[in-house]
PDB file of C-alpha atoms in Angstrom:
ATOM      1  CA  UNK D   1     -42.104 -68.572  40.338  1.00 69.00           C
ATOM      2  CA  UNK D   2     -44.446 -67.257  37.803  1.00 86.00           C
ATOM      3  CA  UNK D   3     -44.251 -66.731  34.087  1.00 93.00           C
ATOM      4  CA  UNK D   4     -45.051 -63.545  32.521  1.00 96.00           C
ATOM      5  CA  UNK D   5     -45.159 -61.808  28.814  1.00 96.00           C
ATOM      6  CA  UNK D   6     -44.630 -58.959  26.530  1.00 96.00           C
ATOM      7  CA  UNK D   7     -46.713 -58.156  24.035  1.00 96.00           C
ATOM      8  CA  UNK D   8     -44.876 -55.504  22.425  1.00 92.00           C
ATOM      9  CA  UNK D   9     -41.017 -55.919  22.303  1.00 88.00           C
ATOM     10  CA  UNK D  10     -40.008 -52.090  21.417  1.00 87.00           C
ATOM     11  CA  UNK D  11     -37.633 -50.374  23.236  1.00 90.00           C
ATOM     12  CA  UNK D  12     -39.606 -49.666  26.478  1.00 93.00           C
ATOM     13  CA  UNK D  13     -40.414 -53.460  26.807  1.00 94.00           C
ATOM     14  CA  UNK D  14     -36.987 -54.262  26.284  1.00 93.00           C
ATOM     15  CA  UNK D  15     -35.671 -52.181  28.666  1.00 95.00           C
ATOM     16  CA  UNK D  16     -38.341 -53.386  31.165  1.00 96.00           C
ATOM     17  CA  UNK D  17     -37.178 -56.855  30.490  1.00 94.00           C
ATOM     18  CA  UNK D  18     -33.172 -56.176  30.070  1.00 94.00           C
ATOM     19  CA  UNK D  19     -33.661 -55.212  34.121  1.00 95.00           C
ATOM     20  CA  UNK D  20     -35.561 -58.597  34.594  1.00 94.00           C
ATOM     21  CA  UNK D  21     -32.905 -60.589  33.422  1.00 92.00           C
ATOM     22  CA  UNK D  22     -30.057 -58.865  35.248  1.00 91.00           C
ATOM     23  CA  UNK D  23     -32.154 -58.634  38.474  1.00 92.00           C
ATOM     24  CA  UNK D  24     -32.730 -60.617  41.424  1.00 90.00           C
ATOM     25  CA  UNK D  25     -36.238 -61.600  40.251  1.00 90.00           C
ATOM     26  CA  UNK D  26     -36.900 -64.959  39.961  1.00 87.00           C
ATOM     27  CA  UNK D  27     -39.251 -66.042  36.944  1.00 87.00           C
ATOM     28  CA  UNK D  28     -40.290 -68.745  35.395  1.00 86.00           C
ATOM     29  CA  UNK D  29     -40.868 -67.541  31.631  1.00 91.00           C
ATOM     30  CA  UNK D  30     -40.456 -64.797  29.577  1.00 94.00           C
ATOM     31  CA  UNK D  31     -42.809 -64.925  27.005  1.00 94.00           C
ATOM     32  CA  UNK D  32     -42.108 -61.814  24.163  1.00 93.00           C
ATOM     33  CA  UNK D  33     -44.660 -61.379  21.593  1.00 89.00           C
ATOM     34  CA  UNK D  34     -43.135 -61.664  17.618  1.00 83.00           C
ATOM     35  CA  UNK D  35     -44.183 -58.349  16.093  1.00 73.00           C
ATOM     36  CA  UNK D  36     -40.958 -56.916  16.417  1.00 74.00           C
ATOM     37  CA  UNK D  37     -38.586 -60.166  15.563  1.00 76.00           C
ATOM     38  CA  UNK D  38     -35.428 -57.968  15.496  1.00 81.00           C
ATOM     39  CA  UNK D  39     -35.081 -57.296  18.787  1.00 81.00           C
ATOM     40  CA  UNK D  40     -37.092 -60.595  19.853  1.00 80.00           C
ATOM     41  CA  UNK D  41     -34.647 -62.249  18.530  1.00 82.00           C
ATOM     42  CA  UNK D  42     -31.900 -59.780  20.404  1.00 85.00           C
ATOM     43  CA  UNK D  43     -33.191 -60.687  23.586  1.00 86.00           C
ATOM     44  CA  UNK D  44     -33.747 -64.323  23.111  1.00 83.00           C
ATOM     45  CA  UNK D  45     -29.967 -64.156  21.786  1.00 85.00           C
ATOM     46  CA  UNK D  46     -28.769 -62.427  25.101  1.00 85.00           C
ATOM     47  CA  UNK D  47     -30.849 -64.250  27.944  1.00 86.00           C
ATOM     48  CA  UNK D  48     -31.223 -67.411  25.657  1.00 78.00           C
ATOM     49  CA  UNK D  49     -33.430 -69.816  28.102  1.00 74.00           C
ATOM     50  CA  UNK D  50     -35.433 -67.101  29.900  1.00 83.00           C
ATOM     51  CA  UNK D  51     -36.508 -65.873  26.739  1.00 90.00           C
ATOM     52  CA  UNK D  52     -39.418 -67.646  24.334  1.00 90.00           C
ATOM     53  CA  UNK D  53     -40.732 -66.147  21.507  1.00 90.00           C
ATOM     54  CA  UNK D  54     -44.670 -66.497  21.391  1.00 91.00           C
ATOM     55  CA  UNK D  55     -46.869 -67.747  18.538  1.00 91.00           C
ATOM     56  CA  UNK D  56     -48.877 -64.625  18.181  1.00 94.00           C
ATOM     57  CA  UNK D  57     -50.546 -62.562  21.312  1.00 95.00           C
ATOM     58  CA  UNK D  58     -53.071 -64.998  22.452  1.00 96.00           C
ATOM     59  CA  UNK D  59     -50.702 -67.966  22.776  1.00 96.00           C
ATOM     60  CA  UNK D  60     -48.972 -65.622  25.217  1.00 96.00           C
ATOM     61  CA  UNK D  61     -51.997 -64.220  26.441  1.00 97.00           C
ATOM     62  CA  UNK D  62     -52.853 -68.117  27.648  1.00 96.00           C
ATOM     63  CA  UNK D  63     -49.023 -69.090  28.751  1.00 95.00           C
ATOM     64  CA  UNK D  64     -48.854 -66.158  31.381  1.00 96.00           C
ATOM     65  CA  UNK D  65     -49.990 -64.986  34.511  1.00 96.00           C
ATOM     66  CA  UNK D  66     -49.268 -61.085  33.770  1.00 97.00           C
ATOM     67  CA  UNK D  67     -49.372 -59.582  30.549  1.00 98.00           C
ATOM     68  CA  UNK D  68     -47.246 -56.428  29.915  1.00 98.00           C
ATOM     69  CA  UNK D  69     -48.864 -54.333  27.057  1.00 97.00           C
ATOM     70  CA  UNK D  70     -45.898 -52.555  25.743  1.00 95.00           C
ATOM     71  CA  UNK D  71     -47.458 -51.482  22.240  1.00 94.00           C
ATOM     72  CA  UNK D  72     -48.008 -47.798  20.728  1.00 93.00           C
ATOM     73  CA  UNK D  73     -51.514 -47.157  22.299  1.00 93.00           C
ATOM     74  CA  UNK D  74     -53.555 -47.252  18.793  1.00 94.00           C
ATOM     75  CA  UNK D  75     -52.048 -50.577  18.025  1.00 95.00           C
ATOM     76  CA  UNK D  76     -53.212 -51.615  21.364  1.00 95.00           C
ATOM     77  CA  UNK D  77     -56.524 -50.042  21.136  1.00 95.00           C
ATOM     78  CA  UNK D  78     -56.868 -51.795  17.731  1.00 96.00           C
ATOM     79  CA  UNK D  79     -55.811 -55.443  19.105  1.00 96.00           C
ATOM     80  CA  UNK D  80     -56.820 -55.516  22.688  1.00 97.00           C
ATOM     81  CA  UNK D  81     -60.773 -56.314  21.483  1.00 96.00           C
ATOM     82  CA  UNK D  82     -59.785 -59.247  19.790  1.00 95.00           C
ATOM     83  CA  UNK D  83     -57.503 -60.827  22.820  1.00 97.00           C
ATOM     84  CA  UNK D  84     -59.295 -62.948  25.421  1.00 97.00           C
ATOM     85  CA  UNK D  85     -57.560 -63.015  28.620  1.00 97.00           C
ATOM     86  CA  UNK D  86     -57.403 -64.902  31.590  1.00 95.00           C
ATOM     87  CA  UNK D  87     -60.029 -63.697  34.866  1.00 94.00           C
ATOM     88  CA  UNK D  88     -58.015 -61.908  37.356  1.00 93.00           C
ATOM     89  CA  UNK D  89     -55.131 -62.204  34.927  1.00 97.00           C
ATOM     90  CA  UNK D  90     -52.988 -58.813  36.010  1.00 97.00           C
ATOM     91  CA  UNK D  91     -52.256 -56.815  33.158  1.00 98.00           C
ATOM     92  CA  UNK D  92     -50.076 -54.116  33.091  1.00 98.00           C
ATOM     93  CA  UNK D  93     -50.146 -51.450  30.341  1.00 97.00           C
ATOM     94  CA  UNK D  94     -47.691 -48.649  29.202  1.00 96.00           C
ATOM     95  CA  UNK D  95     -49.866 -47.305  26.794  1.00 95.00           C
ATOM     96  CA  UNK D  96     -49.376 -43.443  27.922  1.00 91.00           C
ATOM     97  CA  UNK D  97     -52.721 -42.078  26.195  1.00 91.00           C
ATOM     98  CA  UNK D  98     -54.956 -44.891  27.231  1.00 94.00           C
ATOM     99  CA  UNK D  99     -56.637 -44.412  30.066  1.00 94.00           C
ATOM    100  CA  UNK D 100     -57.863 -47.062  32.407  1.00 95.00           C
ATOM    101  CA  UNK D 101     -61.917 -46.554  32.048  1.00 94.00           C
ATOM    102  CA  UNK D 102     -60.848 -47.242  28.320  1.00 96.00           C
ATOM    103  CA  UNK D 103     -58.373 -50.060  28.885  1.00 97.00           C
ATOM    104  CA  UNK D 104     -61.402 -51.813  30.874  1.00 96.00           C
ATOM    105  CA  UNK D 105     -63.640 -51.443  28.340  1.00 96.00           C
ATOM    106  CA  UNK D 106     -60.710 -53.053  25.485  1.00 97.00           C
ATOM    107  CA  UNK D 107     -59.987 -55.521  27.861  1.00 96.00           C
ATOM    108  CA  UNK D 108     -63.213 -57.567  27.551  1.00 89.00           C
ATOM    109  CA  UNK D 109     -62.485 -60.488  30.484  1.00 93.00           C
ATOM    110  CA  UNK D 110     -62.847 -59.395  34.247  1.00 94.00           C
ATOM    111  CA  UNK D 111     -58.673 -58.581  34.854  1.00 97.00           C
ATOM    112  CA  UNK D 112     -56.851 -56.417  37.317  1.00 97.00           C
ATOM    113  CA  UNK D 113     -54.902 -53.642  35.616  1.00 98.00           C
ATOM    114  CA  UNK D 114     -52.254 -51.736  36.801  1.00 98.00           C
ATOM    115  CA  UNK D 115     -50.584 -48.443  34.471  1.00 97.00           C
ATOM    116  CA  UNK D 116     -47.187 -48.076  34.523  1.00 96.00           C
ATOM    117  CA  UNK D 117     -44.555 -45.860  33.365  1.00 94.00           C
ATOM    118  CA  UNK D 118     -41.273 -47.336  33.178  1.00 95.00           C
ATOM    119  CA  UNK D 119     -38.191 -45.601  32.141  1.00 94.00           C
ATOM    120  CA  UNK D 120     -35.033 -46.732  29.779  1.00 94.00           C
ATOM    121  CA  UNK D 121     -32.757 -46.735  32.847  1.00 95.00           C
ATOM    122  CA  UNK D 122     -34.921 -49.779  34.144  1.00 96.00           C
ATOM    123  CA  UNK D 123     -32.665 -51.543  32.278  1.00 95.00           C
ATOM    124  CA  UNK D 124     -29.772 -50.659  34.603  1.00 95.00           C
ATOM    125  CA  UNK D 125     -32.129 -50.771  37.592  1.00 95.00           C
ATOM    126  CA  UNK D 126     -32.204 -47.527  37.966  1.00 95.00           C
ATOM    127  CA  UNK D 127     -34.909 -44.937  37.411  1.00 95.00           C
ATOM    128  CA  UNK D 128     -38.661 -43.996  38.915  1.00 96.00           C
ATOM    129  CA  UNK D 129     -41.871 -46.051  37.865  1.00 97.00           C
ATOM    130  CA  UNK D 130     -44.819 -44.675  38.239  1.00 97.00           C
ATOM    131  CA  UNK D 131     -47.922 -46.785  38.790  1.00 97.00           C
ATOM    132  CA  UNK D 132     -51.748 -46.563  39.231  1.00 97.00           C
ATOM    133  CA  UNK D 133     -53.524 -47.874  40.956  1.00 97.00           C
ATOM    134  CA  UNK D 134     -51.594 -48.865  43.685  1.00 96.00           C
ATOM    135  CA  UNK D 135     -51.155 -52.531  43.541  1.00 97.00           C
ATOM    136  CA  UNK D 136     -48.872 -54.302  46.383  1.00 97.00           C
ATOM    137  CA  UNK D 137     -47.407 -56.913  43.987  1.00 96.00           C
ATOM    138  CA  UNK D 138     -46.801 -54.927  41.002  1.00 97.00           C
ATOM    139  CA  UNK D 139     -44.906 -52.582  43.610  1.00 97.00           C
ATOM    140  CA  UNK D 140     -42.401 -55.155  44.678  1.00 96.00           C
ATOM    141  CA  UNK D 141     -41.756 -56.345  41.006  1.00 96.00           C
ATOM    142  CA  UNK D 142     -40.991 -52.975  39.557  1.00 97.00           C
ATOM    143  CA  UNK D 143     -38.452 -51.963  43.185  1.00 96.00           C
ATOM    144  CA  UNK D 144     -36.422 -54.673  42.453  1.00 96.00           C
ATOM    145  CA  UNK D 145     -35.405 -53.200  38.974  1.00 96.00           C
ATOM    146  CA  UNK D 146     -36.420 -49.374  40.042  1.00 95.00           C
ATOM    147  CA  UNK D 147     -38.094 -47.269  42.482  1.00 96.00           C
ATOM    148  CA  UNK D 148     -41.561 -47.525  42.591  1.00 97.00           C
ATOM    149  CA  UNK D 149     -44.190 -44.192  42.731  1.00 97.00           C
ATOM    150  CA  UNK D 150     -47.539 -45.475  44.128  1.00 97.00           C
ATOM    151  CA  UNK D 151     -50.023 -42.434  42.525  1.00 96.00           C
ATOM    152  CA  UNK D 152     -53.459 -41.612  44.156  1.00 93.00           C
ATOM    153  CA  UNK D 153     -55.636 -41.267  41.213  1.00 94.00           C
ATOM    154  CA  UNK D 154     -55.197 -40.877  36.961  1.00 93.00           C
ATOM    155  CA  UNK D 155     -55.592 -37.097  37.136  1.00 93.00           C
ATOM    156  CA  UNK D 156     -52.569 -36.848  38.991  1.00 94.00           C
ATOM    157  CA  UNK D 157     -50.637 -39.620  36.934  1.00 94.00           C
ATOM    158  CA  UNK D 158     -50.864 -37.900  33.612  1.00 93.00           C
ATOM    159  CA  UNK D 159     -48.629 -35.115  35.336  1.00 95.00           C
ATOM    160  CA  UNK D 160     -46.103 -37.661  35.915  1.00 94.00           C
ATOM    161  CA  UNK D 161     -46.649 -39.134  31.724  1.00 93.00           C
ATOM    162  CA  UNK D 162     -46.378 -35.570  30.956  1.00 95.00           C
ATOM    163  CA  UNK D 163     -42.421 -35.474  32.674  1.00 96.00           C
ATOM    164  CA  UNK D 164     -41.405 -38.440  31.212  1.00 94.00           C
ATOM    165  CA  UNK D 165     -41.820 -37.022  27.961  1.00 94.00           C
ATOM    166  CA  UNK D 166     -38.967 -34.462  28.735  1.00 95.00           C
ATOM    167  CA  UNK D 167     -35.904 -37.898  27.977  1.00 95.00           C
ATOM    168  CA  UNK D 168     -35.450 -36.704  24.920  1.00 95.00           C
ATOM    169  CA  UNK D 169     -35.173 -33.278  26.030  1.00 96.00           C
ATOM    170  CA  UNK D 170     -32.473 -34.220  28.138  1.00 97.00           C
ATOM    171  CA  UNK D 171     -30.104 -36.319  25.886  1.00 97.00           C
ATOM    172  CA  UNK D 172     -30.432 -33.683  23.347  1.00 98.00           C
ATOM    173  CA  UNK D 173     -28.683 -31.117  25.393  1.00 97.00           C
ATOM    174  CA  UNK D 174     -26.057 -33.693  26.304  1.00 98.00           C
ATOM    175  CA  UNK D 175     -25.827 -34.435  22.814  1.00 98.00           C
ATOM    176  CA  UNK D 176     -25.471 -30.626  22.656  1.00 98.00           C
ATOM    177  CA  UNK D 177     -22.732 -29.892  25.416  1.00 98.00           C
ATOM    178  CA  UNK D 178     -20.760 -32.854  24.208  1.00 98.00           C
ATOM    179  CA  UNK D 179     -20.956 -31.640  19.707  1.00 98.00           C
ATOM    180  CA  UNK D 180     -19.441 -28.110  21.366  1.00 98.00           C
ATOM    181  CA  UNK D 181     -16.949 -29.965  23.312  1.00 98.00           C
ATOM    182  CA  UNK D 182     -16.011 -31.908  20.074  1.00 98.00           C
ATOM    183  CA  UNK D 183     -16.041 -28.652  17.725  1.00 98.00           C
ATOM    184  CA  UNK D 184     -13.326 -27.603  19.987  1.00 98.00           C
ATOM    185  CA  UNK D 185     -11.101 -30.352  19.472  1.00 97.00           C
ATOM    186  CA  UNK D 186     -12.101 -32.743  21.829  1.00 98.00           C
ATOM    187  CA  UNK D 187     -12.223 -36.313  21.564  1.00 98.00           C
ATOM    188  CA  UNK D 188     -15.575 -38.007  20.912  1.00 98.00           C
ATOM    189  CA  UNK D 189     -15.537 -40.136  23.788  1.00 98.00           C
ATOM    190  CA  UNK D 190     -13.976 -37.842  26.593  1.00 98.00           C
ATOM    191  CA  UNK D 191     -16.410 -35.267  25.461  1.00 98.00           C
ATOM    192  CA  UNK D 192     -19.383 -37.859  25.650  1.00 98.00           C
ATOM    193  CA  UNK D 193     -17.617 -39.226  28.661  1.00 98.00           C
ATOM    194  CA  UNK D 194     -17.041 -36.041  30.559  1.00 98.00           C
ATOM    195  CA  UNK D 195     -20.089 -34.357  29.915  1.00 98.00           C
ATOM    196  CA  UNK D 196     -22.386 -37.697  30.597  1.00 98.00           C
ATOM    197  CA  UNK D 197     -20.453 -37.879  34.120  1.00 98.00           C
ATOM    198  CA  UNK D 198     -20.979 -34.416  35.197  1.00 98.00           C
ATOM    199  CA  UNK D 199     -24.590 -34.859  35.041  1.00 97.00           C
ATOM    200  CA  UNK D 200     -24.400 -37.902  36.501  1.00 97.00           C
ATOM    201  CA  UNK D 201     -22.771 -36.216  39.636  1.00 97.00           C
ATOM    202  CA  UNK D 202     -24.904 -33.354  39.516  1.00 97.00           C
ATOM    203  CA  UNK D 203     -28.094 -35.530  39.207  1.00 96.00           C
ATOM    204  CA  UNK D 204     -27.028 -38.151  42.015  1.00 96.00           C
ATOM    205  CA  UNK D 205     -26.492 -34.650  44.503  1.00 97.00           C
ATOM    206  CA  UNK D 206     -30.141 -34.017  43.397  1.00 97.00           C
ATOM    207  CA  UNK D 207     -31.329 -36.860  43.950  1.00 95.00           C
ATOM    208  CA  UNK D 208     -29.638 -36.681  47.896  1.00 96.00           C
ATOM    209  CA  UNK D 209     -30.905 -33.188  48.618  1.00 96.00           C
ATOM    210  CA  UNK D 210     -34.407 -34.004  46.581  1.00 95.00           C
ATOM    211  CA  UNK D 211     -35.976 -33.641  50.573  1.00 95.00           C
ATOM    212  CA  UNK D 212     -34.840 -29.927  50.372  1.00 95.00           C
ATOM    213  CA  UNK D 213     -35.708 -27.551  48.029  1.00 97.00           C
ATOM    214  CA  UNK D 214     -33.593 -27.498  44.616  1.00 96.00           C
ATOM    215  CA  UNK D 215     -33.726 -23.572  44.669  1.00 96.00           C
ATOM    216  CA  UNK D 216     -30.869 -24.270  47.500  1.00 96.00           C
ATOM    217  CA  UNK D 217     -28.773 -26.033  44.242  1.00 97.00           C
ATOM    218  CA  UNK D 218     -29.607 -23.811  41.874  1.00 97.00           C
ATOM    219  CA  UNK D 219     -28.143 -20.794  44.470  1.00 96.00           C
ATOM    220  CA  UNK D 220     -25.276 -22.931  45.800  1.00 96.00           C
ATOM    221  CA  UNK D 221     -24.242 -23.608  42.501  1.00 97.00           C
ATOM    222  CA  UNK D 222     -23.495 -20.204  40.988  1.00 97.00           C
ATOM    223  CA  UNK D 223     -21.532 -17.011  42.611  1.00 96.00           C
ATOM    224  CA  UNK D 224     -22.826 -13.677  41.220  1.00 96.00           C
ATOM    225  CA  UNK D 225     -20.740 -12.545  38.130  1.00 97.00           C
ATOM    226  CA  UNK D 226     -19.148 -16.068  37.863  1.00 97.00           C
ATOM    227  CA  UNK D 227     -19.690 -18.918  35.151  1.00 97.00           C
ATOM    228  CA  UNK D 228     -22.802 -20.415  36.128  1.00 97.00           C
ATOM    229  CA  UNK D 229     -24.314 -17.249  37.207  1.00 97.00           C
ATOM    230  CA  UNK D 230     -23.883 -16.033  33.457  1.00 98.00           C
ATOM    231  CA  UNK D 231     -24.885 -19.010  32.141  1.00 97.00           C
ATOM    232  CA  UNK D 232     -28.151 -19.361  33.881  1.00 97.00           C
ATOM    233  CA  UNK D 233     -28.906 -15.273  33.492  1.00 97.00           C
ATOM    234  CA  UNK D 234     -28.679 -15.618  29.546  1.00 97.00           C
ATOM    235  CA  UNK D 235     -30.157 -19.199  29.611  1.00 97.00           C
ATOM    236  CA  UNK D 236     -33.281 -17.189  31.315  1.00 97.00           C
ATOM    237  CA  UNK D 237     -33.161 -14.235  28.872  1.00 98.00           C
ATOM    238  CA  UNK D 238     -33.960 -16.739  25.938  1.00 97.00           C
ATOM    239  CA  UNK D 239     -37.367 -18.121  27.970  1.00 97.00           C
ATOM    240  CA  UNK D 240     -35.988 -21.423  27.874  1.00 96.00           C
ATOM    241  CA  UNK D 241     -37.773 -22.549  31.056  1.00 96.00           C
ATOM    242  CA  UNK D 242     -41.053 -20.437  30.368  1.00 97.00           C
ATOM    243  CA  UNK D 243     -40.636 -22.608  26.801  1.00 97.00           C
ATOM    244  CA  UNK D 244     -40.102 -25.935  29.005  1.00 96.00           C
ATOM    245  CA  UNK D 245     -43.231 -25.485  30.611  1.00 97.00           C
ATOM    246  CA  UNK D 246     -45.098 -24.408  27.634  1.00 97.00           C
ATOM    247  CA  UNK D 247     -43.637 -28.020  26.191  1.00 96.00           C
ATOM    248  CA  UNK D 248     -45.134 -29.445  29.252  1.00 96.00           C
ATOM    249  CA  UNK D 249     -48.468 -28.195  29.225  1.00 96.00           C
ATOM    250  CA  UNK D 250     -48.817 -29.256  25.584  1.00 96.00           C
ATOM    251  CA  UNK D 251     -48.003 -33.037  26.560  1.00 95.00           C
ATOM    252  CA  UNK D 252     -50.015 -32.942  29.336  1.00 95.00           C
ATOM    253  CA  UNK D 253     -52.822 -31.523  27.040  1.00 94.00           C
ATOM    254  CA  UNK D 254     -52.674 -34.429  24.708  1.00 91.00           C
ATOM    255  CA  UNK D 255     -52.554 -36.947  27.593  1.00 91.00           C
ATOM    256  CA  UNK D 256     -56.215 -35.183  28.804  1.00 87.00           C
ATOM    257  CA  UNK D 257     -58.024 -36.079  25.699  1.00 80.00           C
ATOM    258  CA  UNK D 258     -57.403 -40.021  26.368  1.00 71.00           C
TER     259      UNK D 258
END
C-alpha cells in the first residue's frame, strides 16, 4: 500500500478522493492539504482514519509517494516553485491551462508527471478520465474509480479539456427542463427526479450504442411531425448547436495559449 496527497481540497479533489474512499483501492494515507479547511475537515469527518490533514504543502509533499495538484492553475503556478519534491515522485496535476513543458519547468526536482482530467461523477465511480501521457500505473488507479482515456499527445488532450467544460452546460438545461416541469405544478423532487432519470436512460443507451454512430439515435428517436421531431427542428432554428460549438472553440482557444 502506498500513501498519497492532495494539495488542493476543492471540489474536483474531493470528488477524486470521495471515489477513493468508497473504492476497492487499497491505500495507506490520505494526506489533504489545509487551504480549504471546510471541506478538509468534511472529508476527514466522513472517512475519519484515511483522512490526515497536512501541515502545509511540503509536509505532504515529503509524507507521499504521489502528489495530486488539484489547485486553480495560477495558484499552482504561483506555489509549485517554492515546493521541493521527491525524485521520481509521480505527480499528477489537474491544472487544465498548464501545460506539461510548463509544469516541468515549476516542478524543479526530476518527477514523473501525468495530466489528468477527472470528472465529479468520479465520486460515484463513474465517469471518463482523461490522461497524458500514458502512464500504466496511473491507468489502473483512476479504472478502479472511472474509465480511463490513455491520449497520444497534449494537442489532442486539450480537445478533450475543452468537452469537459460543457458540465455546466449540461446541469443547466436539467435545471431548465425540471424549473418548467415545476412552473406547471409539479413537485420539486419528481420533476428533478423524472427529468434527472430520463437522461440517465437516454445517456446509458448512448453510452451502449457509442460503437455506432449517434446520428442512428438522433433519427431513431424522432418520427417526422411528432414531438421530438419539432423539438429538435426549432431547437436547430435558434443555432443552438452552431452556438455549442462556437462555446467550444472559445475554450479550446483559451486552453492553446497555456
Amino acid at each position: 500500500m502506498w500513501t498519497i496527497g492532495f494539495i488542493g481540497t476543492g471540489n474536483i479533489s474531493s470528488d477524486v478522493i470521495s471515489g477513493i474512499c468508497n473504492s476497492s483501492l487499497k491505500l495507506n494515507k490520505i494526506f489533504v492539504s489545509p487551504r480549504n479547511k471546510n471541506k478538509a475537515k468534511i472529508l476527514k469527518k466522513k472517512f475519519k482514519s484515511k483522512i490526515l490533514i497536512s501541515k502545509n504543502n511540503q509536509d505532504l509533499i515529503d509524507k507521499s509517494d504521489w502528489v495530486f495538484l488539484g489547485v486553480l492553475p495560477e495558484i499552482g503556478e504561483k506555489i509549485l516553485p517554492n515546493l521541493k519534491f521527491k525524485k521520481n515522485q509521480l505527480v499528477i496535476s489537474f491544472l487544465s491551462t498548464t501545460n506539461l513543458k510548463k509544469l516541468r519547468k515549476l516542478i524543479k526536482s526530476k518527477v514523473i508527471i501525468v495530466r489528468a482530467i477527472p470528472m465529479p461523477p468520479i465520486a460515484i465511480g463513474k465517469g471518463p478520465v482523461a490522461i497524458f501521457p500514458a502512464n500504466k500505473k496511473v491507468k489502473l488507479f483512476f479504472n478502479k474509480i472511472g474509465n480511463v482515456f490513455e491520449i497520444k499527445n497534449e494537442i489532442l488532450y486539450k480537445n478533450y479539456w475543452a468537452i469537459s467544460g460543457t458540465m455546466a452546460l449540461y446541469y443547466q438545461m436539467l435545471k431548465s427542463l425540471s424549473d418548467w416541469l415545476i412552473n406547471k405544478k409539479i413537485n420539486k423532487i419528481d420533476a428533478q427526479k423524472y427529468v434527472t432519470s430520463l437522461y440517465l436512460a437516454l445517456s446509458s443507451l448512448a453510452y451502449i450504442k457509442s460503437d455506432k454512430s449517434l446520428k442512428n439515435l438522433v433519427n431513431n428517436s424522432q418520427t417526422p411531425g411528432g414531438l421530438n421531431w419539432q423539438g429538435l427542428l426549432d431547437l436547430k432554428k435558434t443555432n443552438y448547436y452552431k452556438n455549442l460549438n462556437k462555446i467550444l472553440s472559445k475554450i479550446h482557444k483559451r486552453l492553446n495559449k497555456s
